[in-house]
XYZ file of C-alpha atoms in Angstrom:
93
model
C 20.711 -5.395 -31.496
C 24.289 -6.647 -30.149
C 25.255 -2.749 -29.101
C 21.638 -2.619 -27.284
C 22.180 -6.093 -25.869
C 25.499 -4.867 -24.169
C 24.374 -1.056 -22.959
C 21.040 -3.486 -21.720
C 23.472 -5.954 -19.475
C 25.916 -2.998 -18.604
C 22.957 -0.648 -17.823
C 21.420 -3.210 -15.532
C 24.957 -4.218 -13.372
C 24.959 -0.475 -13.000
C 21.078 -0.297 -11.440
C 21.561 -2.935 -9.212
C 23.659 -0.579 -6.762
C 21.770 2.020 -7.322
C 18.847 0.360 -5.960
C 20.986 -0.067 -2.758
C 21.143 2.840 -2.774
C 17.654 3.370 -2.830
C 16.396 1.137 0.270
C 19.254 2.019 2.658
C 18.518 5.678 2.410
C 14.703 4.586 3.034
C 16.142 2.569 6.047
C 17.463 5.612 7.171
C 14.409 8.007 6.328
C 11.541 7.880 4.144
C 12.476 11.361 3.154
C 16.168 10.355 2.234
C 14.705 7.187 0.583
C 12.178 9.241 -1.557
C 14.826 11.956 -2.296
C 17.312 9.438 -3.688
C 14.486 7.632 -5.484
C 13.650 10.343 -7.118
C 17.276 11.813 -8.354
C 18.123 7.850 -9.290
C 14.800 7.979 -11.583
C 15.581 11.491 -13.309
C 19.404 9.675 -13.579
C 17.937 6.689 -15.135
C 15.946 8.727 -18.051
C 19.078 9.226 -20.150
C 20.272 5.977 -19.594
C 16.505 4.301 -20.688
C 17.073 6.048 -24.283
C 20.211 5.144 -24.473
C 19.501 1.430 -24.222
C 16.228 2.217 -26.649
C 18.214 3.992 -29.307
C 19.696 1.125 -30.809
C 16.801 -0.754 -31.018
C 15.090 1.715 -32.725
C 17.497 0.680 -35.680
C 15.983 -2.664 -35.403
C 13.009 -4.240 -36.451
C 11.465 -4.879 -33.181
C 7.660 -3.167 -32.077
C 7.847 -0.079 -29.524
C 6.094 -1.894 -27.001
C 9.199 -4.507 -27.334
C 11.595 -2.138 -27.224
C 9.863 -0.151 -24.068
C 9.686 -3.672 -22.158
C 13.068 -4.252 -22.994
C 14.391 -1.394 -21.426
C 12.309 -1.328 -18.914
C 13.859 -4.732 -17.853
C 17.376 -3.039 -17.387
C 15.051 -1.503 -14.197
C 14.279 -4.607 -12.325
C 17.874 -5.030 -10.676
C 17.146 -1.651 -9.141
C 14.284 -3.046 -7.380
C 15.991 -5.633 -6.177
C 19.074 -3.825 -5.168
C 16.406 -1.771 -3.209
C 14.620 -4.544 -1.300
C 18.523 -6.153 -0.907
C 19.102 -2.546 0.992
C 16.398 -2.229 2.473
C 16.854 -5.574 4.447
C 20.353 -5.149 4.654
C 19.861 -1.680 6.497
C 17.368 -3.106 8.920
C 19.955 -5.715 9.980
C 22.113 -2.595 10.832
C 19.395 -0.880 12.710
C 19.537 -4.127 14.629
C 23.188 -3.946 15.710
């Protein structure tokens, strides 16, 4: 649960630019935006079962264990609306 805990926290620092990432190339072009999305999301399978693989080792339900990692996600969306506002204030100057 501890090793999980940390890959979780580490996992979710690391999103949080990504999702940057995300709405400033969607500031730029919906195309960019959805082509980054989309490489970002095949980039963040690996990293989902890595945070799930040590909680398979523990006694926790599946549906825990998927809603855990699927809260590593949520500083992604974040770091995308962050970018996304962030970019339009640079469209502005």
């Amino acid at each position: 649960m501890k090793v999980a805990l940390l890959l979780a926290i580490g996992l979710a620092a690391h999103n949080f630019p990504e999702g940057l990432a995300i709405g400033s190339g969607f500031r730029g072009s919906s195309i960019l935006g959805y082509k980054i999305a989309f490489v970002i999301a095949l980039h963040d399978i690996p990293e989902g079962a890595a945070v799930a693989a040590p909680l398979l080792n523990s006694n926790l339900s599946k549906l825990k264990i998927i809603l855990f990692t699927a809260i590593t996600a949520l500083p992604t969306a974040v770091g995308a609306y962050i970018g996304a506002y962030i970019g339009e204030i640079q469209k502005v100057l």
